[in-house]
XYZ file of C-alpha atoms in Angstrom:
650
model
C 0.000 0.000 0.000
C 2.828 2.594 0.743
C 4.482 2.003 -3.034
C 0.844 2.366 -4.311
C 0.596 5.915 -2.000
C 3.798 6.881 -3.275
C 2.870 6.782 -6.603
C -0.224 8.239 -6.894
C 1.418 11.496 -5.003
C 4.156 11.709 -7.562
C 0.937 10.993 -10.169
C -1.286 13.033 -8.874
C 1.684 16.189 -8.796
C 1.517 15.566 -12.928
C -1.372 17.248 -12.485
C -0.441 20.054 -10.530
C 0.306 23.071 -12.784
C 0.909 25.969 -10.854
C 5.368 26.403 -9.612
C 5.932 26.037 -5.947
C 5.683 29.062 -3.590
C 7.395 30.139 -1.008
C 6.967 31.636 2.497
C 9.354 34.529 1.783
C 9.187 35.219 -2.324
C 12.542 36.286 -3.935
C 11.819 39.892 -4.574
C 14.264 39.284 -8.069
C 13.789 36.919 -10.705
C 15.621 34.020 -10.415
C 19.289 33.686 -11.520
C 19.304 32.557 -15.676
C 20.483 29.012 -14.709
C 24.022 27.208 -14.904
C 25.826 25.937 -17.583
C 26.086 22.145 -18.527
C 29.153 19.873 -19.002
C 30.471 20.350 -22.876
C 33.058 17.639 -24.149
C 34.136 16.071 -20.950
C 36.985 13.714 -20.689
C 35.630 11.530 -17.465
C 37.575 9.249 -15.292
C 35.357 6.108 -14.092
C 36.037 6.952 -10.951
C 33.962 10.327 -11.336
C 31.640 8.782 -13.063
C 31.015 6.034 -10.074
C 33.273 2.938 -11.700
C 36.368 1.234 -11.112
C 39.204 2.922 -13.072
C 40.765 -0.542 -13.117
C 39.205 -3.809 -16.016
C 41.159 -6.649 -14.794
C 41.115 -9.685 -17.142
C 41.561 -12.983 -15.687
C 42.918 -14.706 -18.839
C 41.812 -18.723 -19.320
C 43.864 -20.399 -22.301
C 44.474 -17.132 -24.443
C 40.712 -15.713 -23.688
C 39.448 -13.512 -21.230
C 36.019 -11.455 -21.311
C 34.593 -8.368 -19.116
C 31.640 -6.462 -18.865
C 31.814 -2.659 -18.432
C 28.841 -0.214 -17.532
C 29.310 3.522 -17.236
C 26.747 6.437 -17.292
C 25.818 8.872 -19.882
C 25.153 12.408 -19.579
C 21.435 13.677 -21.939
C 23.173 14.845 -24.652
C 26.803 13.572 -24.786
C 28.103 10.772 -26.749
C 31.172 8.612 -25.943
C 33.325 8.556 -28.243
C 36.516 7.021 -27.452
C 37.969 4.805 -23.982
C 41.132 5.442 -23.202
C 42.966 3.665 -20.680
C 46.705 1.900 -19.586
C 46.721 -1.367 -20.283
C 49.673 -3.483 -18.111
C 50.737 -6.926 -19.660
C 52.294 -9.005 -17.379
C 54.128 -11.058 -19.754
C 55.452 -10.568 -23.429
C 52.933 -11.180 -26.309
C 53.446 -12.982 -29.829
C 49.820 -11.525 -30.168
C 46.704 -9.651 -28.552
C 43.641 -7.779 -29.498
C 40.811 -5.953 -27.114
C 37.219 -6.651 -29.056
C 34.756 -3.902 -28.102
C 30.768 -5.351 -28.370
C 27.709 -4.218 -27.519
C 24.447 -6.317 -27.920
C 26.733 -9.118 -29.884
C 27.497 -5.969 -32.250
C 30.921 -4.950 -32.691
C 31.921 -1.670 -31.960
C 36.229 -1.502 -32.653
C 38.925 -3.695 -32.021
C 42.403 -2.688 -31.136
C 45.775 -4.675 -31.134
C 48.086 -4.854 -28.287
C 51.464 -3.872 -27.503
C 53.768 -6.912 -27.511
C 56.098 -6.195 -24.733
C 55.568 -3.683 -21.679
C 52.814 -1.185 -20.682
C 51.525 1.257 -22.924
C 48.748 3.642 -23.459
C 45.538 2.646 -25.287
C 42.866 4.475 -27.059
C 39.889 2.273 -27.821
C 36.942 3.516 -30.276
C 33.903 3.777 -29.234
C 31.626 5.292 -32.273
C 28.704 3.698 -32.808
C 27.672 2.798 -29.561
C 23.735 2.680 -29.229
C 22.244 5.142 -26.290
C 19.422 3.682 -24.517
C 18.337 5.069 -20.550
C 21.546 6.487 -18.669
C 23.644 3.521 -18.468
C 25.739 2.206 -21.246
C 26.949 -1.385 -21.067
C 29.776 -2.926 -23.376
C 32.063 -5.948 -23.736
C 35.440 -6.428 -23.717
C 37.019 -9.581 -25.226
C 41.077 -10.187 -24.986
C 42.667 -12.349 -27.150
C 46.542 -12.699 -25.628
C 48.771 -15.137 -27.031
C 52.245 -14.938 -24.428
C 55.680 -15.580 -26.066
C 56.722 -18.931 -26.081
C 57.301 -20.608 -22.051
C 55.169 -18.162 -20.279
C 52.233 -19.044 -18.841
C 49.316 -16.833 -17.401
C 49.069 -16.386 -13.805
C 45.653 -16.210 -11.764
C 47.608 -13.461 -9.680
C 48.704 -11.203 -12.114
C 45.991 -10.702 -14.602
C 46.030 -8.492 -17.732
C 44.540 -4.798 -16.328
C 43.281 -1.765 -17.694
C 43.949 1.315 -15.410
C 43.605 5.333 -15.512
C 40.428 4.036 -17.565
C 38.529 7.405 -18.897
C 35.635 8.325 -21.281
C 36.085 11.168 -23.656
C 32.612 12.814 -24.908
C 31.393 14.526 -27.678
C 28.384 17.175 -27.261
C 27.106 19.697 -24.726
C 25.027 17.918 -21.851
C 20.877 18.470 -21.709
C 19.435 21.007 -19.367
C 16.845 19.079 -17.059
C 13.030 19.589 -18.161
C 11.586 17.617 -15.797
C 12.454 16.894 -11.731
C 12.681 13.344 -12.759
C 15.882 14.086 -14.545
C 17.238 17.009 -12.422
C 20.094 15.028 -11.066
C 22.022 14.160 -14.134
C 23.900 10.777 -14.587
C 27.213 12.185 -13.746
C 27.367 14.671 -10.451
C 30.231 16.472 -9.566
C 28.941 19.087 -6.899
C 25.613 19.731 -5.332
C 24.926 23.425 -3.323
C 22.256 23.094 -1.007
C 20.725 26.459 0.040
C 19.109 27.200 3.438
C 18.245 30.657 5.155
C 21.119 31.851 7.092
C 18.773 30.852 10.316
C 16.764 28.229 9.122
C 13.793 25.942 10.525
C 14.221 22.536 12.470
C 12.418 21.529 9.396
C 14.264 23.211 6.646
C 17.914 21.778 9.438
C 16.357 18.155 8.559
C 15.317 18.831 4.248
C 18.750 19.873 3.856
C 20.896 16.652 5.736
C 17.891 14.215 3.826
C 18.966 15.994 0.518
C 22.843 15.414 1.183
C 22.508 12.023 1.576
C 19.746 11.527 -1.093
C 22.904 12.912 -3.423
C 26.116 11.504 -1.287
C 26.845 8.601 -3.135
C 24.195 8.855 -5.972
C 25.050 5.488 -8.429
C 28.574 5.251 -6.647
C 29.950 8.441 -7.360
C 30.792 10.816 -4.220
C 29.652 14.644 -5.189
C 31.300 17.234 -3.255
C 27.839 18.008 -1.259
C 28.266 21.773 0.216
C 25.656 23.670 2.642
C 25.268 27.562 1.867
C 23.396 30.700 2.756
C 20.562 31.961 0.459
C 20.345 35.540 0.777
C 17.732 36.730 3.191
C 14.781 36.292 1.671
C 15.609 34.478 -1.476
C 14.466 31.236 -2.998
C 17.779 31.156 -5.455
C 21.087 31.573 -5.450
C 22.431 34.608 -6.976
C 25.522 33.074 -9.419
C 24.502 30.285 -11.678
C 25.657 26.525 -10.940
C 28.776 25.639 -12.673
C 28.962 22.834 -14.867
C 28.683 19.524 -13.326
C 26.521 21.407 -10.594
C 23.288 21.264 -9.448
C 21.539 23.950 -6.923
C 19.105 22.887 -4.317
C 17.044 25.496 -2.537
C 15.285 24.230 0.540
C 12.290 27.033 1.747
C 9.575 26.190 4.652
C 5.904 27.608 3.362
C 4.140 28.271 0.447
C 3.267 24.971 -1.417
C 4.813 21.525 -1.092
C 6.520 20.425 -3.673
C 9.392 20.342 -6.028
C 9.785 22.590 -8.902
C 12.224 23.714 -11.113
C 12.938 27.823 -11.548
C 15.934 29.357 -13.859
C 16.791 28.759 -17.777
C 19.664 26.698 -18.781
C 20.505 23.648 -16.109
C 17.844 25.153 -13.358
C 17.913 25.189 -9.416
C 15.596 23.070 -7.921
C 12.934 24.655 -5.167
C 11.806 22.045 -2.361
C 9.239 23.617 -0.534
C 6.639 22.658 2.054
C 5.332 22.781 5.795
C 7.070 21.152 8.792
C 7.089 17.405 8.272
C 5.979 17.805 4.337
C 9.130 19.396 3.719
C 11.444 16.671 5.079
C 8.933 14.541 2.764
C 9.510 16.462 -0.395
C 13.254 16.255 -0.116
C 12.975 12.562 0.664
C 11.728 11.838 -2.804
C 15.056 12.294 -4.555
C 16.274 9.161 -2.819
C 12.742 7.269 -3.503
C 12.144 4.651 -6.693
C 9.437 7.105 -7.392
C 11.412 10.042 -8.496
C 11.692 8.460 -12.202
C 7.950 9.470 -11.977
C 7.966 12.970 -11.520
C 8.347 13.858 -15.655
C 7.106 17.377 -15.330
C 8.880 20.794 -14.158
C 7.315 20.196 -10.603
C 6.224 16.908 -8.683
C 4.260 16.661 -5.151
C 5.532 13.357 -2.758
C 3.060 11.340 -1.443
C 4.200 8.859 1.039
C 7.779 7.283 0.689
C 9.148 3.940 1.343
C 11.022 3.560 4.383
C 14.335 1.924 2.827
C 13.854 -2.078 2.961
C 16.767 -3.952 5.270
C 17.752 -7.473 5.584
C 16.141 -9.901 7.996
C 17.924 -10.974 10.646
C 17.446 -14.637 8.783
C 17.941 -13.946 5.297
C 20.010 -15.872 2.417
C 23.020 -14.824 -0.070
C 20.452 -14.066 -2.701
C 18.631 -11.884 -0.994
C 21.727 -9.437 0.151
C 22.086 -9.069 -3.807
C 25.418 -11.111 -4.044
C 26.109 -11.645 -7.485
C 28.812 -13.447 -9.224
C 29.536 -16.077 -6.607
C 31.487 -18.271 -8.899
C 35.093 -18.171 -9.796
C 37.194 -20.401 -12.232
C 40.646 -20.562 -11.509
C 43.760 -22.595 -11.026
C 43.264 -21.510 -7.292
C 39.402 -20.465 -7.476
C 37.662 -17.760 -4.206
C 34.588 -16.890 -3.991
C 33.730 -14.068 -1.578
C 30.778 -13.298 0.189
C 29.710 -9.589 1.572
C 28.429 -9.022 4.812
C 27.312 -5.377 5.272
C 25.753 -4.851 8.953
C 24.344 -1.565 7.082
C 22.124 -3.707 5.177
C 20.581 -5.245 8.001
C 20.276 -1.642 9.678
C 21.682 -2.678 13.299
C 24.565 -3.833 15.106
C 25.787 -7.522 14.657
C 26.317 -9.883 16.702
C 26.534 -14.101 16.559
C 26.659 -14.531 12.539
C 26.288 -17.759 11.275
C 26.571 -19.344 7.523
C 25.187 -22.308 6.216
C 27.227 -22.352 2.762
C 25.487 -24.158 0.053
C 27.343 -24.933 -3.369
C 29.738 -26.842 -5.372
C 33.353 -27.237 -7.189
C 35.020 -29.231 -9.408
C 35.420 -32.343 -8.644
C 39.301 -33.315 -8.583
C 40.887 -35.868 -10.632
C 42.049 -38.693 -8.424
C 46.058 -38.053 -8.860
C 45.324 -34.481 -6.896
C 45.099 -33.643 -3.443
C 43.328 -30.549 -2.490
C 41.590 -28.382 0.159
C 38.899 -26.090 0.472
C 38.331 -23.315 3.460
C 36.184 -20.698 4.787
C 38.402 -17.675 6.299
C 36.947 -13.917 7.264
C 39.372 -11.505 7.786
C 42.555 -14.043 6.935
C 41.445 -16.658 10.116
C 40.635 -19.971 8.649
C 37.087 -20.743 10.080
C 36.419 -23.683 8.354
C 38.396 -26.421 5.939
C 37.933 -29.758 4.533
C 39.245 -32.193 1.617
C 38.215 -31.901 -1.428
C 37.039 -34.819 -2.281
C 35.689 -36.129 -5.411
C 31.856 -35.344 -4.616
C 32.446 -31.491 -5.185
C 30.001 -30.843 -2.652
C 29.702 -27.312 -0.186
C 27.298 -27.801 2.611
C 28.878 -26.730 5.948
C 27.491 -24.696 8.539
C 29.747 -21.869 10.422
C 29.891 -19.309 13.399
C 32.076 -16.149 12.585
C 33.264 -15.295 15.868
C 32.049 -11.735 17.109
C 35.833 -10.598 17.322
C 36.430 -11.095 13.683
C 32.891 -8.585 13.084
C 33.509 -5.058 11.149
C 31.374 -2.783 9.490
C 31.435 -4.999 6.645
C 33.300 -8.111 6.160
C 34.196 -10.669 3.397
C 33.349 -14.546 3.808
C 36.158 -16.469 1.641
C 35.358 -19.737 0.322
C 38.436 -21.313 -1.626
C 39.552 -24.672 -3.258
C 43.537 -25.439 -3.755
C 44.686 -28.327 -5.247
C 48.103 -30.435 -5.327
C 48.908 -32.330 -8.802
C 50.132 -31.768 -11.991
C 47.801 -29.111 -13.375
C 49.997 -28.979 -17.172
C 52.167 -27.388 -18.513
C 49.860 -23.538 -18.337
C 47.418 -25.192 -16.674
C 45.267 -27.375 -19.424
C 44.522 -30.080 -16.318
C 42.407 -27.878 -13.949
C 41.048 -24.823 -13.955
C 38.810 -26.064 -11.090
C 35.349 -23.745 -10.574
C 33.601 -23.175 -7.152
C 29.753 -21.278 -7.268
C 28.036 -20.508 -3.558
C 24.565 -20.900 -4.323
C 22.266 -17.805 -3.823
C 20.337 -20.173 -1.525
C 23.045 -20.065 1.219
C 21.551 -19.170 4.713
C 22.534 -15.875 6.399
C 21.732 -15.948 10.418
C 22.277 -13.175 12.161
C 21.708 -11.613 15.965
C 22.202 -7.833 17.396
C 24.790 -6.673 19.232
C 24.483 -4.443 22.817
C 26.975 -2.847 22.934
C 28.051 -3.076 19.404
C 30.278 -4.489 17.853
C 33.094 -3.921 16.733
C 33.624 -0.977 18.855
C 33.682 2.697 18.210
C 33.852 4.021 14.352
C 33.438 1.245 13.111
C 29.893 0.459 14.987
C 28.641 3.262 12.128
C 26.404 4.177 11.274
C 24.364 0.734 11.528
C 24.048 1.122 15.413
C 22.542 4.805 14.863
C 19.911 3.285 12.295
C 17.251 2.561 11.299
C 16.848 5.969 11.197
C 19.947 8.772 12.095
C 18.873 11.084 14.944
C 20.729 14.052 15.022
C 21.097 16.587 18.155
C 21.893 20.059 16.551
C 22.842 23.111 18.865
C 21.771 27.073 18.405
C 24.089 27.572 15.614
C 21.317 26.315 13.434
C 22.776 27.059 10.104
C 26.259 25.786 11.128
C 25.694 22.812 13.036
C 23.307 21.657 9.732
C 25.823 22.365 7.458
C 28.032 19.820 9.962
C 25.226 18.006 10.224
C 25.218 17.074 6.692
C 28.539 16.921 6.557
C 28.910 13.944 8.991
C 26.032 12.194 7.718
C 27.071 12.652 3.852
C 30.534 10.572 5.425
C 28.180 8.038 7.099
C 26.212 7.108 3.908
C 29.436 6.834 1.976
C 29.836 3.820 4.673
C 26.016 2.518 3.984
C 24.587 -0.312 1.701
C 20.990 1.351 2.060
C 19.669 5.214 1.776
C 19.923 6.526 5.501
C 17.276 7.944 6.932
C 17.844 11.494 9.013
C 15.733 13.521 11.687
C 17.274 16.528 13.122
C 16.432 17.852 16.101
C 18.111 19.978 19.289
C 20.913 18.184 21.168
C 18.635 18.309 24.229
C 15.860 16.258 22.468
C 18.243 13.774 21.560
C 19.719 13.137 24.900
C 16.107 12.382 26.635
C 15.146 10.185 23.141
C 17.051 7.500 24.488
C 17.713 6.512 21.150
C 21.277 6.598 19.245
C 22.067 9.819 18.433
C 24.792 12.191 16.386
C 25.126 14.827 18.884
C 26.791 18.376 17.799
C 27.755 20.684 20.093
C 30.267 22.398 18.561
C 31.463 24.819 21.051
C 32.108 22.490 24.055
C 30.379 19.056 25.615
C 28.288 20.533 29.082
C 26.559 16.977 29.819
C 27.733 15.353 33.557
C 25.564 12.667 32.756
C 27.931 11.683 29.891
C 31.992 10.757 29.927
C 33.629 11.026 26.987
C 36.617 9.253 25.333
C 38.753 12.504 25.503
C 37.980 15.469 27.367
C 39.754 19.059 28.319
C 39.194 20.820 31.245
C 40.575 24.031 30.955
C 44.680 22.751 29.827
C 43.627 19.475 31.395
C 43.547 16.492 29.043
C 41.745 13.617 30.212
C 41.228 9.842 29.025
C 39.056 7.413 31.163
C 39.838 3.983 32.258
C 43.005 3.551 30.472
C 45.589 2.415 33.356
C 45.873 -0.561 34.789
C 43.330 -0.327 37.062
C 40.946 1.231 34.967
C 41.269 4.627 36.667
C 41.810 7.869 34.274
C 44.934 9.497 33.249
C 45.813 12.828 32.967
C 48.036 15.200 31.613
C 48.259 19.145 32.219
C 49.113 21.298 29.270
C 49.807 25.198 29.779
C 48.812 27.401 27.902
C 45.669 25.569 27.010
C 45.449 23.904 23.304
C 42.344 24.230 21.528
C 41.046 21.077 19.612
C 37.899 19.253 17.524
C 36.791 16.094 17.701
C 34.371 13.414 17.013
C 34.511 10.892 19.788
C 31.770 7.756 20.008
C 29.858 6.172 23.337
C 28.249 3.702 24.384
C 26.232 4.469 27.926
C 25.029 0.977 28.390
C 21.967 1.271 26.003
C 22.838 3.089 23.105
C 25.293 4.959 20.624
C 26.139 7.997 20.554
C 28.425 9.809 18.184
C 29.750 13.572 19.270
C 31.117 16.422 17.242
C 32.502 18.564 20.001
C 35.663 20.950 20.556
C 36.862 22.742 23.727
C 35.187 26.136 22.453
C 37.361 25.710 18.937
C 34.316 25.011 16.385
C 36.708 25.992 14.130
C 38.909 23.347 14.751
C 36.167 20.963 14.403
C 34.982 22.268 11.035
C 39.144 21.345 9.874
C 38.143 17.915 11.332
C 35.273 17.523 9.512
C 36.666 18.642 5.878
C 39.988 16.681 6.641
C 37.746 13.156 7.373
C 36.143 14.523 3.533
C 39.334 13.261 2.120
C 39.024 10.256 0.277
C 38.801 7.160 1.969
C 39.194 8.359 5.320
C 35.836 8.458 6.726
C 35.901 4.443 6.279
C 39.562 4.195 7.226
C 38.556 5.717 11.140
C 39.106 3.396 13.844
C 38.993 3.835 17.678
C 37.290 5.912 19.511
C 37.893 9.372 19.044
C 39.699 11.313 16.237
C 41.351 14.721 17.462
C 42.129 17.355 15.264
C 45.220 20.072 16.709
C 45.855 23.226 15.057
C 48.775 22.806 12.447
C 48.738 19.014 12.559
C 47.235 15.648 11.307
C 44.298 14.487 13.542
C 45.113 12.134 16.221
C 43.639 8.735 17.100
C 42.014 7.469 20.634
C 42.290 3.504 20.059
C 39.442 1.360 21.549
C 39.983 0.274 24.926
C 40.688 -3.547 25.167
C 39.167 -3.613 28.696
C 35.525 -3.009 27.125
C 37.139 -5.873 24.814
C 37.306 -8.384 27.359
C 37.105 -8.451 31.093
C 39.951 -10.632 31.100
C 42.212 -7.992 28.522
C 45.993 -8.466 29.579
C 48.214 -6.449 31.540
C 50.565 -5.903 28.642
C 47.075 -4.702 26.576
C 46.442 -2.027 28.858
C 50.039 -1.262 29.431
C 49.461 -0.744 25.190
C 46.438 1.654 25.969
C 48.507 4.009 28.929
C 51.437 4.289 26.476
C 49.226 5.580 23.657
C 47.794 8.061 25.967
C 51.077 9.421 26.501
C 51.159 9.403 22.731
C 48.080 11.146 22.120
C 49.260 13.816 24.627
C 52.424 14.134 23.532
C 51.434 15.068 19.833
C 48.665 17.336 21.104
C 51.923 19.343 23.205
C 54.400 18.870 19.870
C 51.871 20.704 17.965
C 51.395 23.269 20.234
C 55.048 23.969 20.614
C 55.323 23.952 16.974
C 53.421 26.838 17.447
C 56.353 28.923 19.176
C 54.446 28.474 22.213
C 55.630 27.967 25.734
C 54.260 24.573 27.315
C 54.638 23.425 30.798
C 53.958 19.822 30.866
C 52.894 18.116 34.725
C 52.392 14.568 33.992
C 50.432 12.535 36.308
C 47.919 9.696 36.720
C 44.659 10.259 38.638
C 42.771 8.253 41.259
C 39.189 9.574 41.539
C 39.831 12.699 43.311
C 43.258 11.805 44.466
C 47.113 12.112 42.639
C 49.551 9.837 42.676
C-alpha cells in the first residue's frame, strides 16, 4: 500500500500546474540558470566505476563487462585507458561489443605497458547507463604461462565525450547521470524543518550510483528562494524554503535550481523523494511526494540471494569466492553470525590432493578435503571478534597435482549458491567498537542533536552524515532535532555541540578541562589518566559512546568550532571516513588528527596487563602530539604529567 501511495502522489503532482511558492518570495527573478558539461573527458572513478578492467585470462581468452553512465546529450566517443601486460605477447587484441554488435577492435602492444585508445563510435544510447564488452585475445611468447595473480589490467580508464550535456526539463531528470557538486541552500537561520530537508537531501545525493559529489551547505540571501551566481557545470543547486506549497519545482533557464518547498514534516517529505524509486515518476517541471518507502533492510534470517550477491562463482587454477556481509544492510549492530554455505566445485581428478576453506578476515574458520563429490554444505559461526562494518566470507579450493604445462589439467570452478543461509543476531553494545559500529548502530533511522548555531551545526550536520552514507549499503534515513531532544530520546544519536560538551551525565573518550587532558579507564586499574598542558590547546573532535543502552556519536571541541569544522573537511578526504578506527579522532591546530584507540578492557574483562600497558602508552602518545603541535606553534608549554585516582594524585 505505501508504493501504491507513493505513486499516486508523484501521479497526482503531474497534475499540478501551478510552480511552488514560497513563504518569503525572492523579490528578483531568479538567476538565468548554470551551464552544462560540454566535451568532458571523465575518469570512471567520477563517473562512479572502477578505473581498473582486470582480465583474468583462461587459455588465451578472457572477457569483461563494463557499464558507465551517460550524460542527456553527450556521446562517448573514445575509452582510453593503460593497459599493463604481465608477460610478453606474440599476439593480442581488445574486441569492443555491444548487444553481440561490434563496436572496434584494437591490437596490443607486444612487450611492456603502454597507453591505449579504444573507439567507441557507434555505440547505441538507450536510458543512462551504457553497457559494453570487452574480449582479450593474448597469445604470451613462447614458455610463459598466465598467472591467476597477475591478470592483464586496464587502469587510468577514462571516457572522452562529444556534445554539450541536456538542461533538465523535468524533476525526474534534475540530477544528471554524472554529479560532480551539489549546493544546497538554506536561510542563514533556518527551521528545524528546513535543518532536517537539507541533511535528507545530502545524503539523497552523497553517493548517488557510486559516485561521491562534493555536497556543500550555503546561505541563500535573506529572503531568497535562489542563489544569486549560476551553478557551474557539473553542478546542481538545491534550494530548501519552509511555506508556500509543497513540492518540487524547477525555476531558472539553462541547467535550473531546484525549489523544495513545504510545511514542517511535508518538507522533510519532499526532499525525501530524490532518494525514492518514485522520483523516475515525476516527468514534469514540478512533482508533489506522497508517502515514501522507508528503505527495505535485511532480515535478521535472510540468504546470499537476498543481500544481492552476485557473481559467486570463480574459475581458476586456485578459485575464491567471496561473500559480503554489510551490517548496514541489516540496519543494526551484529552480533553471533552464522553461515550455512550451500554450493559446489570441481570435482578433482584422483592423482590431486586438495583443500577447500572458509576464512573472514585471513582466520581460517572452516576447511575440509576436497574430495571427489564437489560438494559445499557446511554450517559456520564467525566469531564476534572477527565482526567489522562490513566483512568478506572467503570460500576457496587449492589443489596439489600436476595441473599442465599452463594449466590445461584444472582450472577447477567453485559457485556458492544464492540459496546459502545468512543468520544473524544484534549486538548491545556493538560491535566492533567505536567508528566502526557506524552508522548501523545509529539506524534505522539517524537522529541528530543540533545546537543554536542552526545554520552551522546543519551544514556539519550534513557533513557527517554525507561521510556516514558513503559507509552505507541502504539510503539513511535522518531527523534533526536539538541536542537536548536527543539526549532524553534514548535513542542513538549524532550529537553536535560544537562549542564544548556541558553533559555530567555523559563521559567522553577525551575530554579538556581548561589545559587538562583527560582519558578514562586507560591504566591498569581502569582509573583515568591525565596530563596538564599550559597554555591551554584548543582542539575538535568526534569521539563515540556507548552508555550501556545506546550509541552515541559527538562532534565537540573545547570552544574551537573551528577546529572541528578542519576535522570535519579533513575526514572529507578520500577514503578516510571508512579508514577511522577507535574511539575518538582529534584534530590540533597545524597538525594531522590524532587517534584514541578502543579500549581492550571493554574488549574483554579478562584484557591483559601488557594490553592495557598498550592503551597508557598511547595516551602518553596522544598527549604528547597534542603538546608537539602546540610547541610547533612557538608556544611555551609546561607539561605536569600525572595519573589520577578519583579525586586523588599519585
Amino acid at each position: 500500500m505505501r508504493r501504491v501511495g507513493a505513486l499516486a502522489g508523484v501521479i497526482a503532482a503531474l497534475l499540478w500546474t501551478s510552480p511552488v511558492s514560497a513563504a518569503d518570495p525572492d523579490p528578483d527573478p531568479a538567476p538565468s540558470g548554470g551551464a552544462g558539461i560540454t566535451n568532458p573527458v571523465l575518469a570512471m572513478p567520477d563517473m562512479g566505476v572502477s578505473g581498473t578492467i582486470a582480465f583474468t585470462v583462461n587459455r588465451f581468452n578472457a572477457a569483461k563487462s563494463v557499464s558507465f553512465p551517460v550524460m542527456r546529450g553527450l556521446v562517448p566517443e573514445e575509452l582510453r585507458a593503460r593497459i599493463e601486460l604481465p608477460v610478453f605477447l606474440r599476439f593480442g587484441t581488445l574486441t569492443v561489443s555491444q548487444d553481440g554488435r561490434q563496436i572496434s577492435r584494437v591490437g596490443l602492444p607486444l612487450e611492456g605497458d603502454a597507453d591505449l585508445v579504444i573507439p567507441l563510435k557507434g555505440i547505441q544510447l538507450s536510458g543512462e547507463w551504457v553497457t559494453l564488452n570487452l574480449a582479450l585475445t593474448v597469445v604470451p611468447a613462447w614458455d610463459y604461462c598466465w598467472d591467476d595473480y597477475a591478470p592483464v589490467r586496464l587502469t587510468n580508464a577514462a571516457v572522452v565525450f562529444s556534445g554539450s550535456e541536456a538542461p533538465p526539463s523535468t524533476v525526474a531528470d534534475f540530477l544528471p547521470a554524472v554529479l560532480r557538486s551539489v549546493t544546497i541552500g538554506i536561510p542563514s537561520g533556518p527551521s528545524m524543518a528546513e535543518s532536517n530537508a537539507a541533511v535528507q537531501v545530502a545524503t539523497a545525493v552523497a553517493q548517488r550510483n557510486g559516485q561521491k559529489p562534493n555536497v556543500v551547505v550555503s546561505r541563500l540571501p535573506d529572503g531568497a528562494t535562489a542563489f544569486p551566481a549560476a551553478s557551474a557545470p557539473g553542478e546542481r543547486q538545491i534550494i530548501i524554503k519552509e511555506g508556500g506549497n509543497k513540492g518540487l519545482a524547477l525555476q531558472g533557464d539553462g541547467v535550473p535550481s531546484l525549489l523544495i518547498s513545504g510545511t514542517g514534516e511535508e518538507l522533510v517529505e519532499q526532499a525525501r523523494l530524490l532518494s525514492d524509486p518514485s522520483l523516475r515518476l515525476a516527468v514534469s517541471t514540478t512533482a508533489v511526494a506522497g508517502p515514501l518507502f522507508e528503505p527495505e533492510l535485511a532480515n535478521d534470517n535472510t540468504t546470499v540471494a537476498e543481500l544481492d550477491q552476485n557473481e559467486l562463482a570463480d574459475d581458476s587454477l586456485w578459485p575464491k569466492v567471496r561473500v559480503q556481509l554489510d551490517q548496514t544492510r541489516f540496519g543494526h549492530p551484529l552480533a553471533d553470525v552464522r553461515l550455512h554455505l550451500v554450493g559446489s566445485y570441481t570435482p578433482l581428478p584422483e592423482n590431486f590432493g586438495g583443500e577447500a576453506t572458509v576464512s573472514v578476515a585471513g582466520e581460517v574458520l572452516d576447511r575440509w578435503a576436497a574430495t571427489g563429490d564437489g560438494v559445499i554444505d557446511r554450517t559456520l559461526t564467525i566469531p564476534n571478534r572477527l565482526l567489522r562494518r562490513s566483512m568478506t566470507v572467503e570460500v576457496a579450493v587449492s589443489a596439489t597435482g600436476n595441473p599442465g604445462h599452463c594449466g590445461e589439467h584444472l582450472p577447477i570452478g567453485v559457485v556458492i549458491d544464492g540459496s546459502s543461509a545468512v543468520q544473524v543476531g544484534t549486538a548491545n553494545p556493538p560491535v566492533p567498537q567505536g567508528f566502526q559500529s557506524f552508522p548501523q548502530a545509529l539506524m534505522p533511522s539517524l537522529e541528530i542533536g543540533i545546537g543554536q548555531d542552526a545554520f552551522a551545526d546543519t551544514a556539519r550536520a550534513a557533513q557527517i552524515a554525507v561521510g556516514l552514507q558513503r559507509l552505507s549499503s541502504v539510503q539513511l534515513m535522518t531527523e534533526v532535532t536539538s541536542v537536548q531532544n536527543a539526549l532524553e530520546s534514548g535513542r542513538s544519536a549524532i550529537l553536535i555541540a560544537s562549542d564544548g560538551w556541558s553533559d555530567p551525565s555523559l563521559t567522553l573518550p577525551f575530554s579538556v578541562d581548561g589545559g587538562k587532558i583527560t582519558v578514562p579507564g586507560v591504566d591498569p586499574e581502569g582509573d583515568p589518566l591525565s596530563m596538564d598542558l599550559e597554555p591551554e590547546t584548543k582542539f575538535g573532535s568526534l569521539q563515540t559512546i556507548f552508555d550501556g543502552k545506546r550509541a552515541l556519536l559527538i562532534a565537540t571541541s573545547n570552544g574551537a568550532p573551528w577546529q572541528l569544522d578542519a576535522l570535519l573537511n579533513w575526514l572529507d578526504g578520500s577514503g578516510r571516513w571508512s579508514g577511522l578506527n577507535g574511539r575518538a579522532v582529534i584534530a590540533v591546530p597545524d597538525g594531522p588528527p590524532l587517534t584514541v584507540p578502543n579500549n581492550p578492557i571493554a574488549d574483554s574483562a579478562q584484557a591483559s596487563a601488557a594490553a592495557q600497558g598498550d592503551q597508557e602508552g598511547w595516551f602518553w602518545w596522544v598527549a604528547g602530539g597534542i603538546a608537539a603541535v602546540a610547541a610547533a606553534g612557538a608556544v611555551l608549554i609546561l607539561l605536569r604529567a600525572r595519573r589520577t585516582y578519583g579525586s586523588g594524585e599519585s
